[in-house]
PDB file of C-alpha atoms in Angstrom:
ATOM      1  CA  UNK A  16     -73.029  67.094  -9.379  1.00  0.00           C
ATOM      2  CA  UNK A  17     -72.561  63.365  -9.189  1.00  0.00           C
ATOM      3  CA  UNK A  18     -70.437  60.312 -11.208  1.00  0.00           C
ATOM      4  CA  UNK A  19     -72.825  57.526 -12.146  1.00  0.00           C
ATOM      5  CA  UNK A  20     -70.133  54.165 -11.924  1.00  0.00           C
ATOM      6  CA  UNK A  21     -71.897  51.688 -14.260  1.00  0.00           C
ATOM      7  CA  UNK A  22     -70.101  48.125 -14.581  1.00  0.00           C
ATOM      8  CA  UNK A  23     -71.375  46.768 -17.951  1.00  0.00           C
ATOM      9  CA  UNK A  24     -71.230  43.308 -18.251  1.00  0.00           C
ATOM     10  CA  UNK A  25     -72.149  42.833 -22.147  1.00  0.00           C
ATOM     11  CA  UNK A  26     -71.524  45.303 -24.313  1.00  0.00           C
ATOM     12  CA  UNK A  27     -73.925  45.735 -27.119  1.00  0.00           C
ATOM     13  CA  UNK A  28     -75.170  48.551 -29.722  1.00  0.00           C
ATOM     14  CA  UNK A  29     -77.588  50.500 -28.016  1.00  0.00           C
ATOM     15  CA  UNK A  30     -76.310  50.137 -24.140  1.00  0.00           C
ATOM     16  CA  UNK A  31     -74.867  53.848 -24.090  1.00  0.00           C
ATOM     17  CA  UNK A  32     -78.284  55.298 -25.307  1.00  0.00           C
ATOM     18  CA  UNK A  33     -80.176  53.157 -23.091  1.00  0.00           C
ATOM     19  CA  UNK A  34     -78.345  54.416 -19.926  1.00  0.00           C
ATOM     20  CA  UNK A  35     -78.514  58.150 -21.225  1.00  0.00           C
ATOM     21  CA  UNK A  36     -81.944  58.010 -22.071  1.00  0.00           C
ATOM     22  CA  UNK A  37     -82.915  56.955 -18.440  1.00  0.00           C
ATOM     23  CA  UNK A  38     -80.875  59.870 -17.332  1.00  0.00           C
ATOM     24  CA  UNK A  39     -82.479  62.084 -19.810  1.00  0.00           C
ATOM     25  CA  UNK A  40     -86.323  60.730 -18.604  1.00  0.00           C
ATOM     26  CA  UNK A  41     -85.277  62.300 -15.079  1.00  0.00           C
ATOM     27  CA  UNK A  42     -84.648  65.596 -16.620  1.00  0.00           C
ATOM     28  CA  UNK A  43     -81.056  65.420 -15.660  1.00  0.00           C
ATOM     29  CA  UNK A  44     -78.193  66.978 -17.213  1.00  0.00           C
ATOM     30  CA  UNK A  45     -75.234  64.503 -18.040  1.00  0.00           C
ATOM     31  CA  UNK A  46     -72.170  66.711 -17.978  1.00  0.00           C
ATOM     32  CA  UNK A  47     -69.572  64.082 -19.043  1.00  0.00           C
ATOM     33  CA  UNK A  48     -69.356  60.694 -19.876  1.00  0.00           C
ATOM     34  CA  UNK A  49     -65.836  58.274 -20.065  1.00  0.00           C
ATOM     35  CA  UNK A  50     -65.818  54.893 -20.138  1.00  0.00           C
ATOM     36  CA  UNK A  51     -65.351  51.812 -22.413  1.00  0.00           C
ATOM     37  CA  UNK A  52     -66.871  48.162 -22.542  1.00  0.00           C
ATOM     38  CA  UNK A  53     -66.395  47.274 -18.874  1.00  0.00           C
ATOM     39  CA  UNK A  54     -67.090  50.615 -17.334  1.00  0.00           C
ATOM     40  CA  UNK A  55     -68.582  54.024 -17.778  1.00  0.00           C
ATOM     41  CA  UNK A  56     -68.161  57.510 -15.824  1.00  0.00           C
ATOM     42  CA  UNK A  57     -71.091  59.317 -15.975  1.00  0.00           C
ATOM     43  CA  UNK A  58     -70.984  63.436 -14.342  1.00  0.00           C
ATOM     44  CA  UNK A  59     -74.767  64.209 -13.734  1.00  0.00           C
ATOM     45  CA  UNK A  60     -76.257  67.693 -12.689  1.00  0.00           C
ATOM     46  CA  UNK A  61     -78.778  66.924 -10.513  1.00  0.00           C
ATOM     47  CA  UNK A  62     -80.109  64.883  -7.921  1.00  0.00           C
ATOM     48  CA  UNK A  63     -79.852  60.866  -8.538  1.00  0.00           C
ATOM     49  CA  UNK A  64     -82.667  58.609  -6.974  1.00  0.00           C
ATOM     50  CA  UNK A  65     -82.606  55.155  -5.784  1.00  0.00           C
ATOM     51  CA  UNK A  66     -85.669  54.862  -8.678  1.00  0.00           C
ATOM     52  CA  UNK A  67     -83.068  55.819 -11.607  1.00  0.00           C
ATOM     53  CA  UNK A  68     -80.323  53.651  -9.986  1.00  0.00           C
ATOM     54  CA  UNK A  69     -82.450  50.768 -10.129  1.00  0.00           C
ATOM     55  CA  UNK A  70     -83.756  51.902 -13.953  1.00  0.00           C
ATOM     56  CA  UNK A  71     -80.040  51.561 -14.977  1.00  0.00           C
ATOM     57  CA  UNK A  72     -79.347  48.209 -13.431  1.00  0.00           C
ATOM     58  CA  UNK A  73     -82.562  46.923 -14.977  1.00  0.00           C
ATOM     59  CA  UNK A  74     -80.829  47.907 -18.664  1.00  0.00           C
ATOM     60  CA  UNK A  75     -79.888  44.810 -20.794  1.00  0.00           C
ATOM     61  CA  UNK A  76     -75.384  44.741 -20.232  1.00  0.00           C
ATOM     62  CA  UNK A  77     -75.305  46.543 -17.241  1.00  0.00           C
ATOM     63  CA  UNK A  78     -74.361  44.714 -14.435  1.00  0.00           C
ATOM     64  CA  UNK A  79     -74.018  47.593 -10.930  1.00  0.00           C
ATOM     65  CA  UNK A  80     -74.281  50.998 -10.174  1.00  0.00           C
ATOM     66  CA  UNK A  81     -73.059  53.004  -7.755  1.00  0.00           C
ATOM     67  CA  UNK A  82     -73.163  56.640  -7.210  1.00  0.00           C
ATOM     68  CA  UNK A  83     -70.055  58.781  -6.500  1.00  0.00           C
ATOM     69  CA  UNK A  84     -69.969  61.985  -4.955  1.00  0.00           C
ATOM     70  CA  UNK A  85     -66.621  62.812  -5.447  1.00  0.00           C
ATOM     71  CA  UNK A  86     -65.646  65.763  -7.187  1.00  0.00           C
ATOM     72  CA  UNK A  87     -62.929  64.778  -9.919  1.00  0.00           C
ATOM     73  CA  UNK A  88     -62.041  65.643 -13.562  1.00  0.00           C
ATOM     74  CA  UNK A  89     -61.522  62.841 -16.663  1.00  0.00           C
ATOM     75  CA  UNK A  90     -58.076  62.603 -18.114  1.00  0.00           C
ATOM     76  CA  UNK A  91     -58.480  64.314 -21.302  1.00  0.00           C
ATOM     77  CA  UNK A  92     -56.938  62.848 -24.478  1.00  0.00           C
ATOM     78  CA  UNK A  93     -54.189  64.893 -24.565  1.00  0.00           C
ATOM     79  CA  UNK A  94     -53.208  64.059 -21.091  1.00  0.00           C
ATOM     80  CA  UNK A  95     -53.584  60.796 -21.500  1.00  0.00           C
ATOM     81  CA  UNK A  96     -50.941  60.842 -24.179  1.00  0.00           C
ATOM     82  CA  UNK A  97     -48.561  62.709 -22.363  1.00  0.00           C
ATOM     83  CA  UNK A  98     -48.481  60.314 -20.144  1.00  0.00           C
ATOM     84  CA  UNK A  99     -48.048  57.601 -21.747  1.00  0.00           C
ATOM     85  CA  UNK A 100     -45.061  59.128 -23.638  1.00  0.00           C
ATOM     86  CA  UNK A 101     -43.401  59.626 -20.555  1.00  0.00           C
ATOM     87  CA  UNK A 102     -43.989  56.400 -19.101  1.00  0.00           C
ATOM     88  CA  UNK A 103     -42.047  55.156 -22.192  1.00  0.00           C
ATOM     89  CA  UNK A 104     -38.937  57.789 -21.168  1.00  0.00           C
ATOM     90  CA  UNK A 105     -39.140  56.855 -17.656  1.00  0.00           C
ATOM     91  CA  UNK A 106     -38.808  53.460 -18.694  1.00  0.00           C
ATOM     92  CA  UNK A 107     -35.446  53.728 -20.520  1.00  0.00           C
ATOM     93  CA  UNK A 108     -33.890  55.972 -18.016  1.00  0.00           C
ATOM     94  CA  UNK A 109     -35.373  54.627 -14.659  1.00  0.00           C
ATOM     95  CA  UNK A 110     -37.600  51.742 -14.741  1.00  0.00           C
ATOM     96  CA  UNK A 111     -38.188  51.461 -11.290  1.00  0.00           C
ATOM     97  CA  UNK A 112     -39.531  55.328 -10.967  1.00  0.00           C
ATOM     98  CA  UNK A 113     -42.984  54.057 -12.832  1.00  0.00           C
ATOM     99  CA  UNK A 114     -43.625  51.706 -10.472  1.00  0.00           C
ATOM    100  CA  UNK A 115     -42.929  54.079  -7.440  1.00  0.00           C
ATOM    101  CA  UNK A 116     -45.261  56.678  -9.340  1.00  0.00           C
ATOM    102  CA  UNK A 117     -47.940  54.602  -9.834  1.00  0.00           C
ATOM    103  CA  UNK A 118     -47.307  53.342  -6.016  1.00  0.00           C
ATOM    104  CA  UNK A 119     -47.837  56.725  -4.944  1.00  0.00           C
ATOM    105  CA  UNK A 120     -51.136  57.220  -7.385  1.00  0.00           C
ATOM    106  CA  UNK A 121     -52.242  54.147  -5.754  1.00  0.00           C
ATOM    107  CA  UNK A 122     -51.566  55.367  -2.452  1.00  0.00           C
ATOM    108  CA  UNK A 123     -53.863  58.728  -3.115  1.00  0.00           C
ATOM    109  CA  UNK A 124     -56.738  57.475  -4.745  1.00  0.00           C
ATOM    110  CA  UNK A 125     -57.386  55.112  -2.046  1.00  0.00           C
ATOM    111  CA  UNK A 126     -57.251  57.370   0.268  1.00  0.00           C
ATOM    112  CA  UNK A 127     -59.769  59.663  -1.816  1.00  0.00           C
ATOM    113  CA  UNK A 128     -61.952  57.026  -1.841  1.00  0.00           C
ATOM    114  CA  UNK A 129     -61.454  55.820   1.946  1.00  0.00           C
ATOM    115  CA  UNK A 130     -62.798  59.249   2.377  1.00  0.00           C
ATOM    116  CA  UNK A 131     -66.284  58.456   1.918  1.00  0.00           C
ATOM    117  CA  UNK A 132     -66.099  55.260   1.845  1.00  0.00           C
ATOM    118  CA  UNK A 133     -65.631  53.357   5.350  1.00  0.00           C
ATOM    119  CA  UNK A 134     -65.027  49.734   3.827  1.00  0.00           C
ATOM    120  CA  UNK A 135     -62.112  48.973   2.691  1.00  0.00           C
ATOM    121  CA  UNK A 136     -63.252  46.176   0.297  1.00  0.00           C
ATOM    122  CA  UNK A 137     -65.927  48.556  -1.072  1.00  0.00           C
ATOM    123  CA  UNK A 138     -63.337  51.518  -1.692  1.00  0.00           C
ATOM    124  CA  UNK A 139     -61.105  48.764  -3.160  1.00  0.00           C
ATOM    125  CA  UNK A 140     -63.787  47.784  -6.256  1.00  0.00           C
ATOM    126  CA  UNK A 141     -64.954  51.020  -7.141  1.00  0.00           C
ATOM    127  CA  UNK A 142     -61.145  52.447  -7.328  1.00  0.00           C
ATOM    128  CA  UNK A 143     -60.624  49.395  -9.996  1.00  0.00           C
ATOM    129  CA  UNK A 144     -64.057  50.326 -11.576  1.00  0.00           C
ATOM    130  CA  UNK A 145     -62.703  54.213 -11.846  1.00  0.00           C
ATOM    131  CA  UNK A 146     -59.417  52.539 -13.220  1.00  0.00           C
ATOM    132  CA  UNK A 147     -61.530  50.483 -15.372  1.00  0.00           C
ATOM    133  CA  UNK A 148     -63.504  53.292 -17.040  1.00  0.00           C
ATOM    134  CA  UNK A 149     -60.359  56.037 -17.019  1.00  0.00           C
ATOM    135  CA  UNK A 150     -58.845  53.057 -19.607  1.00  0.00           C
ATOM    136  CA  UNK A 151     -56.141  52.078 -17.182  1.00  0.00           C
ATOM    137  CA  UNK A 152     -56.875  48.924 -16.315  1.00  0.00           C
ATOM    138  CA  UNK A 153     -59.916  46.437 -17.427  1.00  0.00           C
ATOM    139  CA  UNK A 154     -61.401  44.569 -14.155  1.00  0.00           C
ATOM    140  CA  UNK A 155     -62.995  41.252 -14.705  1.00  0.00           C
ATOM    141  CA  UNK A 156     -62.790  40.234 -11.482  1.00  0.00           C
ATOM    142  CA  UNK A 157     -61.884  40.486  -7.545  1.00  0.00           C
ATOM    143  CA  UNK A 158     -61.694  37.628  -5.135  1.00  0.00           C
ATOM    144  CA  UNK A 159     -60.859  38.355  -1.477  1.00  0.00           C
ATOM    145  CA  UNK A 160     -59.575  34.722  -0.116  1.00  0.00           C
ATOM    146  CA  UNK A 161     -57.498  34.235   3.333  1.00  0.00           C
ATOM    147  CA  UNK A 162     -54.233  35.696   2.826  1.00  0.00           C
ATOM    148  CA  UNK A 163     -54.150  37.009  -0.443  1.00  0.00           C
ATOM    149  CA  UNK A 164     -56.487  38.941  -2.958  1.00  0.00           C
ATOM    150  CA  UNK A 165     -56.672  38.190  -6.547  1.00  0.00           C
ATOM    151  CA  UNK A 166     -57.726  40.966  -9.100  1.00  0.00           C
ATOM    152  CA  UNK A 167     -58.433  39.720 -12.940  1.00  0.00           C
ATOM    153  CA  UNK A 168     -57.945  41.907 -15.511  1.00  0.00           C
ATOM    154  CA  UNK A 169     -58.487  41.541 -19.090  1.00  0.00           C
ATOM    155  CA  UNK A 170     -55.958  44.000 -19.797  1.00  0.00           C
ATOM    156  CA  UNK A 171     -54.303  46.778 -18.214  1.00  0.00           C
ATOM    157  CA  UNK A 172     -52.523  50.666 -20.071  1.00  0.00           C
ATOM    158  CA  UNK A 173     -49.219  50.014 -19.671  1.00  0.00           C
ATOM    159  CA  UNK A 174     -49.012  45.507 -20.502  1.00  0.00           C
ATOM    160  CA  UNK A 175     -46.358  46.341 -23.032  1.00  0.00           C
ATOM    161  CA  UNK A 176     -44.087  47.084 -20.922  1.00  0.00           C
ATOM    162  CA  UNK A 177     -44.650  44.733 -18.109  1.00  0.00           C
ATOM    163  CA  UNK A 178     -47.247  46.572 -16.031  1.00  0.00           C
ATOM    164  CA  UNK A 179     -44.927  48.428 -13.726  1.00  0.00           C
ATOM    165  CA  UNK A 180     -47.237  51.268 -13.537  1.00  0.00           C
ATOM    166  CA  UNK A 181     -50.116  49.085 -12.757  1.00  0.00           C
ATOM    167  CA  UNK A 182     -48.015  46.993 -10.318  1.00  0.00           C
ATOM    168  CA  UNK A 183     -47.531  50.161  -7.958  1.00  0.00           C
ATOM    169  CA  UNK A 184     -50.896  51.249  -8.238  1.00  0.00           C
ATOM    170  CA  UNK A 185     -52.302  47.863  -6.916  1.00  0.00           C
ATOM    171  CA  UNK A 186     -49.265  47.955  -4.152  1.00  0.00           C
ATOM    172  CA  UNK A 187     -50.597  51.495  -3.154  1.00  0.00           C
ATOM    173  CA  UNK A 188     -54.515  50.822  -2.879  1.00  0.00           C
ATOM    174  CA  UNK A 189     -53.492  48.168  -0.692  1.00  0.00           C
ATOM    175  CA  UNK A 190     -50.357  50.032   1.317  1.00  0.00           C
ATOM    176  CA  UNK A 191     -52.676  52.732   1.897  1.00  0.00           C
ATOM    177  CA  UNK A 192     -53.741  51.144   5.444  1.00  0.00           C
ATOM    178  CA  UNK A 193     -50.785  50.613   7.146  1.00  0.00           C
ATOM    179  CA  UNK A 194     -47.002  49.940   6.651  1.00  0.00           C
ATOM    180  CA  UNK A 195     -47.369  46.338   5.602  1.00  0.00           C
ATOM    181  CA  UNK A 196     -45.308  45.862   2.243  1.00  0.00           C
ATOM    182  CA  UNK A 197     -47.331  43.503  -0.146  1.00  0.00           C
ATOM    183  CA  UNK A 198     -46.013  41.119  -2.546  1.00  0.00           C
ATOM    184  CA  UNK A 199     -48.094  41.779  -5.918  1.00  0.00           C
ATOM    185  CA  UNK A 200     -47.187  39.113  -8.637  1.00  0.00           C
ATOM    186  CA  UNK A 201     -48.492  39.332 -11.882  1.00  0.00           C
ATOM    187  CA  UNK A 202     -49.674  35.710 -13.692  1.00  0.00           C
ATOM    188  CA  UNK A 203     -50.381  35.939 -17.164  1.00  0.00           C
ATOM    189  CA  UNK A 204     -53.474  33.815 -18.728  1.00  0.00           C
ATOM    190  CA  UNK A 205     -54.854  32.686 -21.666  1.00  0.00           C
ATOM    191  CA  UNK A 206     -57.323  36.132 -22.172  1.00  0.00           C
ATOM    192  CA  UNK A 207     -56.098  38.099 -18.715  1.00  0.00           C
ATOM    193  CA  UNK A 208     -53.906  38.926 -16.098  1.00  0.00           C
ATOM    194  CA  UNK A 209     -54.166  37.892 -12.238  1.00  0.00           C
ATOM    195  CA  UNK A 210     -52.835  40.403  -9.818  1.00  0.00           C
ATOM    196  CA  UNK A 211     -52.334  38.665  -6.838  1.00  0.00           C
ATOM    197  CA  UNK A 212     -51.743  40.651  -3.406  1.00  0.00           C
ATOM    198  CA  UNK A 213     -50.347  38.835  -0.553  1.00  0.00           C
TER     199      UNK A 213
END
């Protein structure tokens, strides 16, 4: 079994059954699918070709795919609710635990990803895709530039309470390399947010 990582670029009515029903062509099993407007998780049973890959990135509002053969389960629902309720207790009692927490998430899934992935840059973007898709976060964009990184996000799980969760998980994927402390800022925009890592 494999995750399909499909970035959409335009949503429209239609996109989801498009993507399935070149999955379904291949006589491939989809096991699972999470996702939202900017990204979708697919779990398929089978083997994926370079043929299908290219199928899906032909599909009107898709804009990459990547294949992922990582084994991992979705955050169900309920989970994902649980969580969020004790992110809110956390926050009244010790506000600066979430941040550690999601430092330490951070921390893990990069190296999950580091270990099949040998780039750093490349492990970086599809842990924000697998953000994007689990609902976390919402990428728009990354831009590596001398110095500092900036990640765009249209919105991220945790905004109304000031991103601390998010903070730490950005501070992690990028702390996972060495002991260098980075300074994440968040700047609020017009329609998004810019992380910026320096």
């Amino acid at each position: 079994m494999v995750w399909l990582l499909i970035s959409i670029s335009r949503d429209r009515p239609g996109l989801l059954n498009d993507i399935t029903g070149m999955i379904r062509s291949r006589n491939l099993n989809i096991r699972n699918i999470v996702g939202n407007s900017y990204a979708i998780l697919i779990e398929v049973d089978g083997e994926v070709s370079n043929e299908l890959m290219n199928a899906i990135a032909g599909v009107d509002g898709v804009n990459t795919v990547n294949v992922l053969d990582l084994p991992f389960t979705v955050l169900g629902f309920v989970q994902e609710n649980f969580m969020r309720a004790l992110v809110f207790y956390v926050m009244e009692r010790d506000p600066e635990l979430i941040e550690r927490l999601g430092y330490e998430y951070g921390k893990e899934l990069m190296r999950f990803m580091l270990s099949s992935m040998k780039d750093f840059r490349d492990a970086l973007y599809s842990s924000l895709r697998i953000l994007t898709a689990l609902g976390v976060i919402a990428l728009v964009n990354v831009q590596f530039m001398p110095g500092r990184t900036v990640i765009s996000i249209a919105r991220s799980f945790d905004d109304d309470i000031g991103m601390p969760m998010t903070k730490g998980i950005i501070r992690g994927l990028f702390e996972t390399l060495g002991n260098v402390r980075r300074n994440v800022k968040i700047e609020k925009r017009d329609f998004y947010r810019d992380i910026i890592i320096t």
